PDB file of C-alpha atoms in Angstrom:
ATOM      1  CA  MET G   1       0.000   0.000   0.000  1.00  0.00           C
ATOM      2  CA  PRO G   2       1.549   3.356  -1.045  1.00  0.00           C
ATOM      3  CA  HIS G   3       2.215   5.580   1.957  1.00  0.00           C
ATOM      4  CA  ILE G   4       2.182   9.370   1.547  1.00  0.00           C
ATOM      5  CA  ARG G   5       3.633  11.658   4.210  1.00  0.00           C
ATOM      6  CA  ILE G   6       2.393  15.264   4.358  1.00  0.00           C
ATOM      7  CA  VAL G   7       4.919  17.771   5.727  1.00  0.00           C
ATOM      8  CA  ASP G   8       3.821  21.290   6.637  1.00  0.00           C
ATOM      9  CA  TYR G   9       5.135  23.644   9.323  1.00  0.00           C
ATOM     10  CA  VAL G  10       3.107  26.660   8.118  1.00  0.00           C
ATOM     11  CA  ALA G  11      -0.677  25.977   8.123  1.00  0.00           C
ATOM     12  CA  ASN G  12      -1.588  29.579   7.383  1.00  0.00           C
ATOM     13  CA  GLN G  13      -4.874  30.547   9.011  1.00  0.00           C
ATOM     14  CA  GLY G  14      -7.573  30.895   6.398  1.00  0.00           C
ATOM     15  CA  GLY G  15      -7.084  29.618   2.867  1.00  0.00           C
ATOM     16  CA  GLY G  16      -3.818  27.763   3.378  1.00  0.00           C
ATOM     17  CA  LEU G  17      -5.063  25.629   6.251  1.00  0.00           C
ATOM     18  CA  ARG G  18      -8.427  25.112   4.593  1.00  0.00           C
ATOM     19  CA  PHE G  19      -6.772  23.869   1.398  1.00  0.00           C
ATOM     20  CA  VAL G  20      -4.764  21.181   3.190  1.00  0.00           C
ATOM     21  CA  VAL G  21      -7.519  20.076   5.572  1.00  0.00           C
ATOM     22  CA  GLU G  22     -10.219  19.726   2.924  1.00  0.00           C
ATOM     23  CA  LEU G  23      -7.889  17.960   0.502  1.00  0.00           C
ATOM     24  CA  VAL G  24      -6.638  15.582   3.208  1.00  0.00           C
ATOM     25  CA  GLY G  25     -10.244  14.773   4.049  1.00  0.00           C
ATOM     26  CA  LYS G  26     -10.752  13.664   0.438  1.00  0.00           C
ATOM     27  CA  LEU G  27      -7.396  11.876   0.112  1.00  0.00           C
ATOM     28  CA  LEU G  28      -8.110   9.699   3.132  1.00  0.00           C
ATOM     29  CA  LYS G  29     -11.077   8.232   1.263  1.00  0.00           C
ATOM     30  CA  ILE G  30      -8.868   6.907  -1.562  1.00  0.00           C
ATOM     31  CA  PRO G  31      -8.671   3.126  -1.196  1.00  0.00           C
ATOM     32  CA  GLY G  32      -5.264   1.467  -1.184  1.00  0.00           C
ATOM     33  CA  HIS G  33      -3.330   4.492   0.150  1.00  0.00           C
ATOM     34  CA  SER G  34      -2.260   5.580   3.625  1.00  0.00           C
ATOM     35  CA  PHE G  35      -1.363   9.055   4.877  1.00  0.00           C
ATOM     36  CA  ASP G  36       0.187  10.773   7.873  1.00  0.00           C
ATOM     37  CA  LEU G  37       1.273  14.310   8.762  1.00  0.00           C
ATOM     38  CA  VAL G  38       4.500  15.839  10.104  1.00  0.00           C
ATOM     39  CA  SER G  39       4.181  19.304  11.645  1.00  0.00           C
ATOM     40  CA  GLY G  40       5.092  21.313  14.726  1.00  0.00           C
ATOM     41  CA  GLY G  41       4.662  24.557  16.630  1.00  0.00           C
ATOM     42  CA  GLN G  42       1.545  26.672  16.080  1.00  0.00           C
ATOM     43  CA  ALA G  43       0.946  24.954  12.742  1.00  0.00           C
ATOM     44  CA  LEU G  44       0.540  21.620  14.534  1.00  0.00           C
ATOM     45  CA  GLU G  45      -1.842  23.171  17.057  1.00  0.00           C
ATOM     46  CA  ARG G  46      -3.989  24.544  14.237  1.00  0.00           C
ATOM     47  CA  TYR G  47      -4.008  21.203  12.418  1.00  0.00           C
ATOM     48  CA  ILE G  48      -5.066  19.286  15.519  1.00  0.00           C
ATOM     49  CA  GLU G  49      -7.841  21.778  16.271  1.00  0.00           C
ATOM     50  CA  VAL G  50      -9.280  21.760  12.748  1.00  0.00           C
ATOM     51  CA  PHE G  51      -8.893  18.001  12.207  1.00  0.00           C
ATOM     52  CA  ASN G  52     -10.836  17.464  15.430  1.00  0.00           C
ATOM     53  CA  GLU G  53     -13.530  19.915  14.313  1.00  0.00           C
ATOM     54  CA  LYS G  54     -13.843  18.182  10.946  1.00  0.00           C
ATOM     55  CA  LYS G  55     -13.642  14.707  12.538  1.00  0.00           C
ATOM     56  CA  ILE G  56     -10.668  13.822  10.329  1.00  0.00           C
ATOM     57  CA  SER G  57      -8.550  10.996  11.695  1.00  0.00           C
ATOM     58  CA  ILE G  58      -4.913  10.950  10.574  1.00  0.00           C
ATOM     59  CA  GLN G  59      -1.707   9.937  12.334  1.00  0.00           C
ATOM     60  CA  ILE G  60       0.406  12.986  13.246  1.00  0.00           C
ATOM     61  CA  PHE G  61       4.131  13.128  13.979  1.00  0.00           C
ATOM     62  CA  LYS G  62       5.408  16.068  16.011  1.00  0.00           C
ATOM     63  CA  ASP G  63       8.633  17.870  15.089  1.00  0.00           C
ATOM     64  CA  GLU G  64       9.441  20.960  17.156  1.00  0.00           C
ATOM     65  CA  ILE G  65      13.035  21.359  15.956  1.00  0.00           C
ATOM     66  CA  ALA G  66      12.258  22.699  12.464  1.00  0.00           C
ATOM     67  CA  PRO G  67       9.718  25.355  13.575  1.00  0.00           C
ATOM     68  CA  THR G  68      11.926  26.483  16.463  1.00  0.00           C
ATOM     69  CA  LYS G  69      14.895  27.108  14.168  1.00  0.00           C
ATOM     70  CA  ALA G  70      12.649  28.919  11.673  1.00  0.00           C
ATOM     71  CA  ALA G  71      11.058  31.267  14.223  1.00  0.00           C
ATOM     72  CA  ASN G  72      13.112  34.209  12.907  1.00  0.00           C
ATOM     73  CA  GLY G  73      11.786  33.782   9.355  1.00  0.00           C
ATOM     74  CA  SER G  74      14.430  31.318   8.172  1.00  0.00           C
ATOM     75  CA  PRO G  75      13.234  28.353   6.073  1.00  0.00           C
ATOM     76  CA  PHE G  76      11.999  25.181   7.743  1.00  0.00           C
ATOM     77  CA  LEU G  77      14.756  22.578   7.450  1.00  0.00           C
ATOM     78  CA  VAL G  78      12.908  19.345   6.666  1.00  0.00           C
ATOM     79  CA  PRO G  79      14.950  16.449   8.149  1.00  0.00           C
ATOM     80  CA  ASP G  80      15.761  13.516   5.878  1.00  0.00           C
ATOM     81  CA  VAL G  81      14.255  11.182   8.442  1.00  0.00           C
ATOM     82  CA  VAL G  82      10.748  12.226   7.347  1.00  0.00           C
ATOM     83  CA  GLY G  83      11.377  10.207   4.204  1.00  0.00           C
ATOM     84  CA  ALA G  84      11.730   6.975   6.184  1.00  0.00           C
ATOM     85  CA  ASP G  85       8.892   4.494   5.598  1.00  0.00           C
ATOM     86  CA  ALA G  86       7.218   6.900   3.151  1.00  0.00           C
ATOM     87  CA  ASP G  87       6.810   6.268  -0.561  1.00  0.00           C
ATOM     88  CA  LEU G  88       6.087   9.926  -1.257  1.00  0.00           C
ATOM     89  CA  ILE G  89       6.531  13.247   0.557  1.00  0.00           C
ATOM     90  CA  TRP G  90       3.972  15.974  -0.165  1.00  0.00           C
ATOM     91  CA  LEU G  91       4.729  19.596   0.706  1.00  0.00           C
ATOM     92  CA  PRO G  92       1.269  21.242   0.444  1.00  0.00           C
ATOM     93  CA  TRP G  93       2.668  24.725   1.187  1.00  0.00           C
ATOM     94  CA  ALA G  94       6.185  24.262  -0.139  1.00  0.00           C
ATOM     95  CA  HIS G  95       7.376  27.883  -0.098  1.00  0.00           C
ATOM     96  CA  ARG G  96       9.461  27.817   3.118  1.00  0.00           C
ATOM     97  CA  HIS G  97      10.289  24.102   3.334  1.00  0.00           C
ATOM     98  CA  LEU G  98      13.947  23.412   2.546  1.00  0.00           C
ATOM     99  CA  ILE G  99      14.679  19.782   1.655  1.00  0.00           C
ATOM    100  CA  SER G 100      17.819  17.862   0.745  1.00  0.00           C
ATOM    101  CA  GLU G 101      18.519  16.609  -2.756  1.00  0.00           C
ATOM    102  CA  LEU G 102      18.079  13.068  -1.424  1.00  0.00           C
ATOM    103  CA  LEU G 103      14.588  13.847  -0.092  1.00  0.00           C
ATOM    104  CA  ALA G 104      13.723  15.709  -3.296  1.00  0.00           C
ATOM    105  CA  LYS G 105      13.760  12.397  -5.178  1.00  0.00           C
ATOM    106  CA  LYS G 106      10.553  11.318  -3.450  1.00  0.00           C
ATOM    107  CA  THR G 107       8.895  14.733  -2.996  1.00  0.00           C
ATOM    108  CA  VAL G 108       6.043  16.529  -4.732  1.00  0.00           C
ATOM    109  CA  ALA G 109       5.256  20.162  -3.925  1.00  0.00           C
ATOM    110  CA  THR G 110       2.275  22.486  -4.170  1.00  0.00           C
ATOM    111  CA  ILE G 111       2.844  26.200  -4.798  1.00  0.00           C
ATOM    112  CA  HIS G 112      -0.039  28.661  -4.889  1.00  0.00           C
ATOM    113  CA  ASP G 113       1.817  31.923  -5.264  1.00  0.00           C
ATOM    114  CA  VAL G 114       5.101  33.838  -5.106  1.00  0.00           C
ATOM    115  CA  ILE G 115       3.509  36.985  -3.722  1.00  0.00           C
ATOM    116  CA  LEU G 116       6.356  38.053  -1.438  1.00  0.00           C
ATOM    117  CA  LEU G 117       8.962  37.723  -4.174  1.00  0.00           C
ATOM    118  CA  ARG G 118       6.870  39.460  -6.809  1.00  0.00           C
ATOM    119  CA  HIS G 119       5.514  42.340  -4.699  1.00  0.00           C
ATOM    120  CA  GLN G 120       8.258  42.886  -2.109  1.00  0.00           C
ATOM    121  CA  ASN G 121       8.834  46.484  -3.232  1.00  0.00           C
ATOM    122  CA  LYS G 122       5.211  47.305  -2.372  1.00  0.00           C
ATOM    123  CA  ILE G 123       5.029  45.161   0.748  1.00  0.00           C
ATOM    124  CA  MET G 124       8.219  46.007   2.643  1.00  0.00           C
ATOM    125  CA  PRO G 125       7.683  49.798   3.083  1.00  0.00           C
ATOM    126  CA  LEU G 126       4.351  49.145   4.843  1.00  0.00           C
ATOM    127  CA  LEU G 127       5.828  46.878   7.526  1.00  0.00           C
ATOM    128  CA  ASP G 128       7.330  47.818  10.877  1.00  0.00           C
ATOM    129  CA  GLU G 129      11.082  47.299  11.263  1.00  0.00           C
ATOM    130  CA  PHE G 130      10.829  44.043  13.231  1.00  0.00           C
ATOM    131  CA  THR G 131       8.388  42.442  10.766  1.00  0.00           C
ATOM    132  CA  ARG G 132      10.417  43.735   7.824  1.00  0.00           C
ATOM    133  CA  LYS G 133      13.501  41.830   9.036  1.00  0.00           C
ATOM    134  CA  ILE G 134      11.514  38.611   9.404  1.00  0.00           C
ATOM    135  CA  VAL G 135       9.882  38.994   5.993  1.00  0.00           C
ATOM    136  CA  ALA G 136      13.300  39.685   4.435  1.00  0.00           C
ATOM    137  CA  ARG G 137      14.503  36.318   5.776  1.00  0.00           C
ATOM    138  CA  ILE G 138      11.330  34.645   4.521  1.00  0.00           C
ATOM    139  CA  ILE G 139      11.919  36.092   1.042  1.00  0.00           C
ATOM    140  CA  ASP G 140      15.511  34.841   1.049  1.00  0.00           C
ATOM    141  CA  GLY G 141      14.308  31.441   2.220  1.00  0.00           C
ATOM    142  CA  GLU G 142      11.529  31.190  -0.367  1.00  0.00           C
ATOM    143  CA  THR G 143      14.002  32.129  -3.080  1.00  0.00           C
ATOM    144  CA  ALA G 144      16.362  29.339  -1.986  1.00  0.00           C
ATOM    145  CA  VAL G 145      13.539  26.796  -1.672  1.00  0.00           C
ATOM    146  CA  LEU G 146      12.020  27.560  -5.059  1.00  0.00           C
ATOM    147  CA  SER G 147      15.413  27.584  -6.763  1.00  0.00           C
ATOM    148  CA  GLN G 148      16.130  24.099  -5.445  1.00  0.00           C
ATOM    149  CA  LEU G 149      12.717  22.708  -6.342  1.00  0.00           C
ATOM    150  CA  LEU G 150      13.024  24.060  -9.882  1.00  0.00           C
ATOM    151  CA  ASN G 151      16.644  23.006 -10.418  1.00  0.00           C
ATOM    152  CA  TRP G 152      16.076  19.511  -9.015  1.00  0.00           C
ATOM    153  CA  ARG G 153      12.990  19.077 -11.206  1.00  0.00           C
ATOM    154  CA  VAL G 154      10.752  18.278  -8.248  1.00  0.00           C
ATOM    155  CA  PRO G 155       7.166  17.788  -9.490  1.00  0.00           C
ATOM    156  CA  ILE G 156       5.240  20.958  -8.618  1.00  0.00           C
ATOM    157  CA  ALA G 157       1.474  21.460  -8.686  1.00  0.00           C
ATOM    158  CA  LEU G 158       0.458  25.074  -9.352  1.00  0.00           C
ATOM    159  CA  SER G 159      -3.049  26.442  -8.839  1.00  0.00           C
ATOM    160  CA  SER G 160      -2.850  29.197 -11.468  1.00  0.00           C
ATOM    161  CA  HIS G 161      -1.247  30.177 -14.757  1.00  0.00           C
ATOM    162  CA  SER G 162      -0.229  33.433 -13.060  1.00  0.00           C
ATOM    163  CA  THR G 163       2.088  31.622 -10.641  1.00  0.00           C
ATOM    164  CA  GLN G 164       3.690  29.695 -13.486  1.00  0.00           C
ATOM    165  CA  THR G 165       4.293  32.981 -15.311  1.00  0.00           C
ATOM    166  CA  ASP G 166       5.786  34.470 -12.142  1.00  0.00           C
ATOM    167  CA  LEU G 167       8.221  31.549 -11.834  1.00  0.00           C
ATOM    168  CA  LEU G 168       9.357  32.113 -15.417  1.00  0.00           C
ATOM    169  CA  THR G 169       9.802  35.832 -14.751  1.00  0.00           C
ATOM    170  CA  LEU G 170      11.631  35.492 -11.429  1.00  0.00           C
ATOM    171  CA  PHE G 171      13.664  32.307 -12.010  1.00  0.00           C
ATOM    172  CA  GLY G 172      13.819  31.979 -15.775  1.00  0.00           C
ATOM    173  CA  GLN G 173      12.158  28.564 -15.591  1.00  0.00           C
ATOM    174  CA  ALA G 174       9.049  26.831 -14.298  1.00  0.00           C
ATOM    175  CA  GLY G 175      10.772  23.493 -13.647  1.00  0.00           C
ATOM    176  CA  GLN G 176       8.609  20.398 -13.652  1.00  0.00           C
ATOM    177  CA  SER G 177       5.431  22.295 -12.806  1.00  0.00           C
ATOM    178  CA  ASN G 178       1.913  21.586 -13.931  1.00  0.00           C
ATOM    179  CA  LEU G 179      -1.287  23.540 -13.525  1.00  0.00           C
ATOM    180  CA  VAL G 180      -3.849  21.870 -11.287  1.00  0.00           C
ATOM    181  CA  PRO G 181      -6.845  24.242 -11.312  1.00  0.00           C
ATOM    182  CA  LEU G 182      -9.083  24.602  -8.283  1.00  0.00           C
ATOM    183  CA  ALA G 183     -12.199  24.043 -10.362  1.00  0.00           C
ATOM    184  CA  GLY G 184     -14.683  21.419  -9.246  1.00  0.00           C
ATOM    185  CA  ASP G 185     -17.499  20.839  -6.823  1.00  0.00           C
ATOM    186  CA  HIS G 186     -16.255  22.885  -3.897  1.00  0.00           C
ATOM    187  CA  LYS G 187     -17.967  22.352  -0.601  1.00  0.00           C
ATOM    188  CA  ALA G 188     -19.946  25.383   0.517  1.00  0.00           C
ATOM    189  CA  LEU G 189     -19.112  26.865   3.903  1.00  0.00           C
ATOM    190  CA  GLU G 190     -21.241  25.624   6.754  1.00  0.00           C
ATOM    191  CA  THR G 191     -23.763  28.140   8.015  1.00  0.00           C
ATOM    192  CA  ASP G 192     -25.385  27.700  11.413  1.00  0.00           C
ATOM    193  CA  SER G 193     -29.030  28.649  11.012  1.00  0.00           C
ATOM    194  CA  VAL G 194     -29.221  29.773  14.646  1.00  0.00           C
ATOM    195  CA  VAL G 195     -26.255  32.166  14.400  1.00  0.00           C
ATOM    196  CA  SER G 196     -27.310  35.629  15.511  1.00  0.00           C
ATOM    197  CA  LEU G 197     -25.650  38.622  13.864  1.00  0.00           C
ATOM    198  CA  VAL G 198     -27.007  41.161  16.311  1.00  0.00           C
ATOM    199  CA  GLY G 199     -25.088  44.435  16.130  1.00  0.00           C
ATOM    200  CA  LEU G 200     -24.086  44.158  12.478  1.00  0.00           C
ATOM    201  CA  PRO G 201     -25.735  46.360   9.844  1.00  0.00           C
ATOM    202  CA  ASP G 202     -28.415  44.772   7.658  1.00  0.00           C
ATOM    203  CA  ARG G 203     -26.448  45.519   4.488  1.00  0.00           C
ATOM    204  CA  TYR G 204     -22.685  45.627   4.071  1.00  0.00           C
ATOM    205  CA  ILE G 205     -19.608  44.700   2.014  1.00  0.00           C
ATOM    206  CA  ILE G 206     -17.248  41.970   3.207  1.00  0.00           C
ATOM    207  CA  CYS G 207     -13.501  41.654   2.627  1.00  0.00           C
ATOM    208  CA  PRO G 208     -12.057  38.359   3.986  1.00  0.00           C
ATOM    209  CA  ALA G 209      -8.301  38.867   4.207  1.00  0.00           C
ATOM    210  CA  THR G 210      -5.476  38.591   6.703  1.00  0.00           C
ATOM    211  CA  VAL G 211      -3.715  41.822   7.710  1.00  0.00           C
ATOM    212  CA  PHE G 212      -0.811  41.962   5.264  1.00  0.00           C
ATOM    213  CA  PRO G 213       0.053  44.551   2.568  1.00  0.00           C
ATOM    214  CA  HIS G 214      -0.614  42.377  -0.507  1.00  0.00           C
ATOM    215  CA  LYS G 215      -4.286  42.246   0.528  1.00  0.00           C
ATOM    216  CA  ASN G 216      -4.454  45.938  -0.395  1.00  0.00           C
ATOM    217  CA  HIS G 217      -6.877  47.033   2.337  1.00  0.00           C
ATOM    218  CA  ILE G 218      -5.735  50.642   1.990  1.00  0.00           C
ATOM    219  CA  ALA G 219      -6.881  50.888  -1.630  1.00  0.00           C
ATOM    220  CA  LEU G 220     -10.293  49.479  -0.690  1.00  0.00           C
ATOM    221  CA  ILE G 221     -10.713  51.808   2.287  1.00  0.00           C
ATOM    222  CA  THR G 222      -9.594  54.833   0.236  1.00  0.00           C
ATOM    223  CA  ALA G 223     -12.087  53.958  -2.499  1.00  0.00           C
ATOM    224  CA  LEU G 224     -14.856  53.504   0.066  1.00  0.00           C
ATOM    225  CA  GLY G 225     -14.167  56.955   1.469  1.00  0.00           C
ATOM    226  CA  ARG G 226     -14.640  58.489  -1.983  1.00  0.00           C
ATOM    227  CA  CYS G 227     -18.124  56.997  -2.386  1.00  0.00           C
ATOM    228  CA  SER G 228     -20.959  59.408  -1.661  1.00  0.00           C
ATOM    229  CA  LYS G 229     -23.271  56.446  -1.116  1.00  0.00           C
ATOM    230  CA  ARG G 230     -21.603  53.504   0.540  1.00  0.00           C
ATOM    231  CA  LEU G 231     -22.250  50.390   2.546  1.00  0.00           C
ATOM    232  CA  PRO G 232     -20.305  49.562   5.711  1.00  0.00           C
ATOM    233  CA  LEU G 233     -17.223  47.394   5.193  1.00  0.00           C
ATOM    234  CA  MET G 234     -16.716  44.202   7.219  1.00  0.00           C
ATOM    235  CA  LEU G 235     -13.069  43.107   7.470  1.00  0.00           C
ATOM    236  CA  THR G 236     -12.629  39.469   8.504  1.00  0.00           C
ATOM    237  CA  GLY G 237      -9.518  37.358   8.925  1.00  0.00           C
ATOM    238  CA  PRO G 238      -6.562  37.087  11.319  1.00  0.00           C
ATOM    239  CA  GLY G 239      -5.634  40.406  12.912  1.00  0.00           C
ATOM    240  CA  THR G 240      -8.623  42.429  11.714  1.00  0.00           C
ATOM    241  CA  SER G 241     -10.218  42.740  15.164  1.00  0.00           C
ATOM    242  CA  GLU G 242      -7.066  44.510  16.445  1.00  0.00           C
ATOM    243  CA  LEU G 243      -6.974  47.064  13.631  1.00  0.00           C
ATOM    244  CA  PRO G 244      -8.901  49.887  15.403  1.00  0.00           C
ATOM    245  CA  LYS G 245      -6.126  50.044  18.028  1.00  0.00           C
ATOM    246  CA  SER G 246      -3.168  49.534  15.681  1.00  0.00           C
ATOM    247  CA  THR G 247      -0.604  52.325  15.647  1.00  0.00           C
ATOM    248  CA  SER G 248       2.375  50.794  13.845  1.00  0.00           C
ATOM    249  CA  GLY G 249       3.209  48.599  10.878  1.00  0.00           C
ATOM    250  CA  TYR G 250       0.632  47.733   8.257  1.00  0.00           C
ATOM    251  CA  GLY G 251      -2.169  47.855  10.822  1.00  0.00           C
ATOM    252  CA  GLY G 252      -1.195  51.437  11.614  1.00  0.00           C
ATOM    253  CA  HIS G 253      -1.287  52.301   7.908  1.00  0.00           C
ATOM    254  CA  ILE G 254      -4.788  50.830   7.644  1.00  0.00           C
ATOM    255  CA  ASN G 255      -5.911  52.799  10.695  1.00  0.00           C
ATOM    256  CA  SER G 256      -4.532  55.989   9.168  1.00  0.00           C
ATOM    257  CA  ALA G 257      -6.291  55.207   5.867  1.00  0.00           C
ATOM    258  CA  VAL G 258      -9.611  54.896   7.730  1.00  0.00           C
ATOM    259  CA  ALA G 259      -9.100  58.281   9.386  1.00  0.00           C
ATOM    260  CA  ASN G 260      -7.871  59.965   6.178  1.00  0.00           C
ATOM    261  CA  ALA G 261     -10.910  58.675   4.310  1.00  0.00           C
ATOM    262  CA  GLY G 262     -13.197  60.253   6.893  1.00  0.00           C
ATOM    263  CA  LEU G 263     -14.480  56.848   8.000  1.00  0.00           C
ATOM    264  CA  VAL G 264     -15.288  55.664  11.517  1.00  0.00           C
ATOM    265  CA  TRP G 265     -14.603  52.246  13.046  1.00  0.00           C
ATOM    266  CA  ALA G 266     -17.742  50.254  13.965  1.00  0.00           C
ATOM    267  CA  GLU G 267     -19.795  52.551  11.750  1.00  0.00           C
ATOM    268  CA  ASP G 268     -18.199  52.600   8.305  1.00  0.00           C
ATOM    269  CA  VAL G 269     -15.518  49.934   8.824  1.00  0.00           C
ATOM    270  CA  TRP G 270     -15.678  46.919  11.130  1.00  0.00           C
ATOM    271  CA  GLY G 271     -12.885  44.556  12.171  1.00  0.00           C
ATOM    272  CA  LEU G 272     -14.475  41.205  12.993  1.00  0.00           C
ATOM    273  CA  GLY G 273     -11.370  39.038  13.346  1.00  0.00           C
ATOM    274  CA  MET G 274     -10.966  35.367  12.431  1.00  0.00           C
ATOM    275  CA  LEU G 275     -14.461  33.900  12.570  1.00  0.00           C
ATOM    276  CA  PRO G 276     -15.394  30.223  12.990  1.00  0.00           C
ATOM    277  CA  ASP G 277     -16.745  28.732   9.763  1.00  0.00           C
ATOM    278  CA  PRO G 278     -20.443  28.696  10.781  1.00  0.00           C
ATOM    279  CA  ILE G 279     -20.338  32.357  11.840  1.00  0.00           C
ATOM    280  CA  TYR G 280     -18.260  33.425   8.825  1.00  0.00           C
ATOM    281  CA  GLY G 281     -20.729  31.591   6.575  1.00  0.00           C
ATOM    282  CA  ALA G 282     -23.625  33.530   8.109  1.00  0.00           C
ATOM    283  CA  VAL G 283     -21.772  36.863   7.773  1.00  0.00           C
ATOM    284  CA  LEU G 284     -20.883  36.075   4.153  1.00  0.00           C
ATOM    285  CA  ARG G 285     -24.438  35.088   3.295  1.00  0.00           C
ATOM    286  CA  ARG G 286     -25.843  38.405   4.483  1.00  0.00           C
ATOM    287  CA  ALA G 287     -23.217  40.450   2.588  1.00  0.00           C
ATOM    288  CA  GLU G 288     -24.235  42.435  -0.476  1.00  0.00           C
ATOM    289  CA  LEU G 289     -20.782  42.120  -1.993  1.00  0.00           C
ATOM    290  CA  LEU G 290     -17.507  40.266  -1.430  1.00  0.00           C
ATOM    291  CA  VAL G 291     -14.551  42.434  -2.399  1.00  0.00           C
ATOM    292  CA  MET G 292     -10.899  41.394  -2.702  1.00  0.00           C
ATOM    293  CA  PRO G 293      -8.705  44.208  -4.092  1.00  0.00           C
ATOM    294  CA  THR G 294      -5.638  41.987  -3.745  1.00  0.00           C
ATOM    295  CA  LEU G 295      -2.272  42.336  -5.476  1.00  0.00           C
ATOM    296  CA  GLY G 296      -2.042  38.557  -5.742  1.00  0.00           C
ATOM    297  CA  GLU G 297      -3.467  35.449  -4.108  1.00  0.00           C
ATOM    298  CA  GLY G 298      -2.519  31.970  -2.998  1.00  0.00           C
ATOM    299  CA  GLY G 299      -4.749  30.478  -0.333  1.00  0.00           C
ATOM    300  CA  GLY G 300      -6.884  33.618  -0.619  1.00  0.00           C
ATOM    301  CA  GLN G 301      -8.474  32.025  -3.664  1.00  0.00           C
ATOM    302  CA  PHE G 302     -10.663  29.970  -1.335  1.00  0.00           C
ATOM    303  CA  PRO G 303     -12.763  32.867   0.064  1.00  0.00           C
ATOM    304  CA  ARG G 304     -13.373  33.755  -3.587  1.00  0.00           C
ATOM    305  CA  ILE G 305     -14.703  30.254  -4.237  1.00  0.00           C
ATOM    306  CA  GLY G 306     -16.804  30.443  -1.087  1.00  0.00           C
ATOM    307  CA  GLY G 307     -18.307  33.737  -2.226  1.00  0.00           C
ATOM    308  CA  ALA G 308     -18.971  32.417  -5.711  1.00  0.00           C
ATOM    309  CA  ASN G 309     -20.776  29.412  -4.226  1.00  0.00           C
ATOM    310  CA  ASP G 310     -22.988  31.725  -2.186  1.00  0.00           C
ATOM    311  CA  ARG G 311     -25.657  32.927  -4.598  1.00  0.00           C
ATOM    312  CA  SER G 312     -26.432  35.966  -2.444  1.00  0.00           C
ATOM    313  CA  SER G 313     -22.902  37.387  -2.813  1.00  0.00           C
ATOM    314  CA  CYS G 314     -20.984  38.940  -5.661  1.00  0.00           C
ATOM    315  CA  CYS G 315     -17.209  38.857  -6.029  1.00  0.00           C
ATOM    316  CA  LEU G 316     -14.986  41.676  -7.248  1.00  0.00           C
ATOM    317  CA  PHE G 317     -11.278  41.316  -7.948  1.00  0.00           C
ATOM    318  CA  ARG G 318      -8.607  43.773  -8.908  1.00  0.00           C
ATOM    319  CA  HIS G 319      -6.065  41.119  -9.853  1.00  0.00           C
ATOM    320  CA  PRO G 320      -6.164  40.221 -13.578  1.00  0.00           C
ATOM    321  CA  ARG G 321      -6.152  36.522 -12.699  1.00  0.00           C
ATOM    322  CA  TYR G 322      -9.800  36.912 -11.736  1.00  0.00           C
ATOM    323  CA  ALA G 323     -10.862  39.327 -14.446  1.00  0.00           C
TER     324      ALA G 323
END
């Protein structure tokens, strides 16, 4: 029986984690194959929590060495021992996972985007000094990881033509990559019929995005301020509930954009934070419009799919990939 080992020390909240969890749930139903997961740190905690919520049973191996060494933004050094007893290693979020040439011979990787590399000139000025240093190390690490994967001809699954084009532009090659589109019968987000949305306006716009410059919140907020007739804007995702009090970094820039646009928190703009799926589903369903003015997306493609599946919502995208 072929045994596939999944290795991921990232598990980004939102689209990245959702991608792996939902796909693992489907993979486990394939007869004649077995799977397990290697992870550690906060990524492992998130996996355990979500797997339990989704009632997904998979053997998990804990590795705290790799995430500890990568805490400063350095790449995760995947130990060769993870290849033991495995027929195939799958890196579902390969960007920061550095493997040896020996391990590369039995590895397949998934890459959704190269946002940091492509848009670093727009991203870095909006970060505070501490975050900028970490992101600089992440960019260096991603560059090294992608260079190795491409040069060693590791099979790579890409979720968009745009990412393949970016690889050609940045590295002069796309290696052994193939497009695996996210089309198909995507499961709609669960919506709890008893969820109460007391306190929220009856009509509003929703922007599901983590607090990071490539999400382009400032452009959206600036545009909203220029509208003579506008709906309130609901910001959801990690870090959005802290935005009204943010004074530095990208959060501080967003806060300044709200003030400069003449908008008021909890009236014109709301920061709802990272919502559980049933609550997020209810908030999405009531929304008049889902807006993502992003510079580029990886796991952020999944809120788009969720919005498209919800007949009551409409999706808008600035990025040409979604035009």
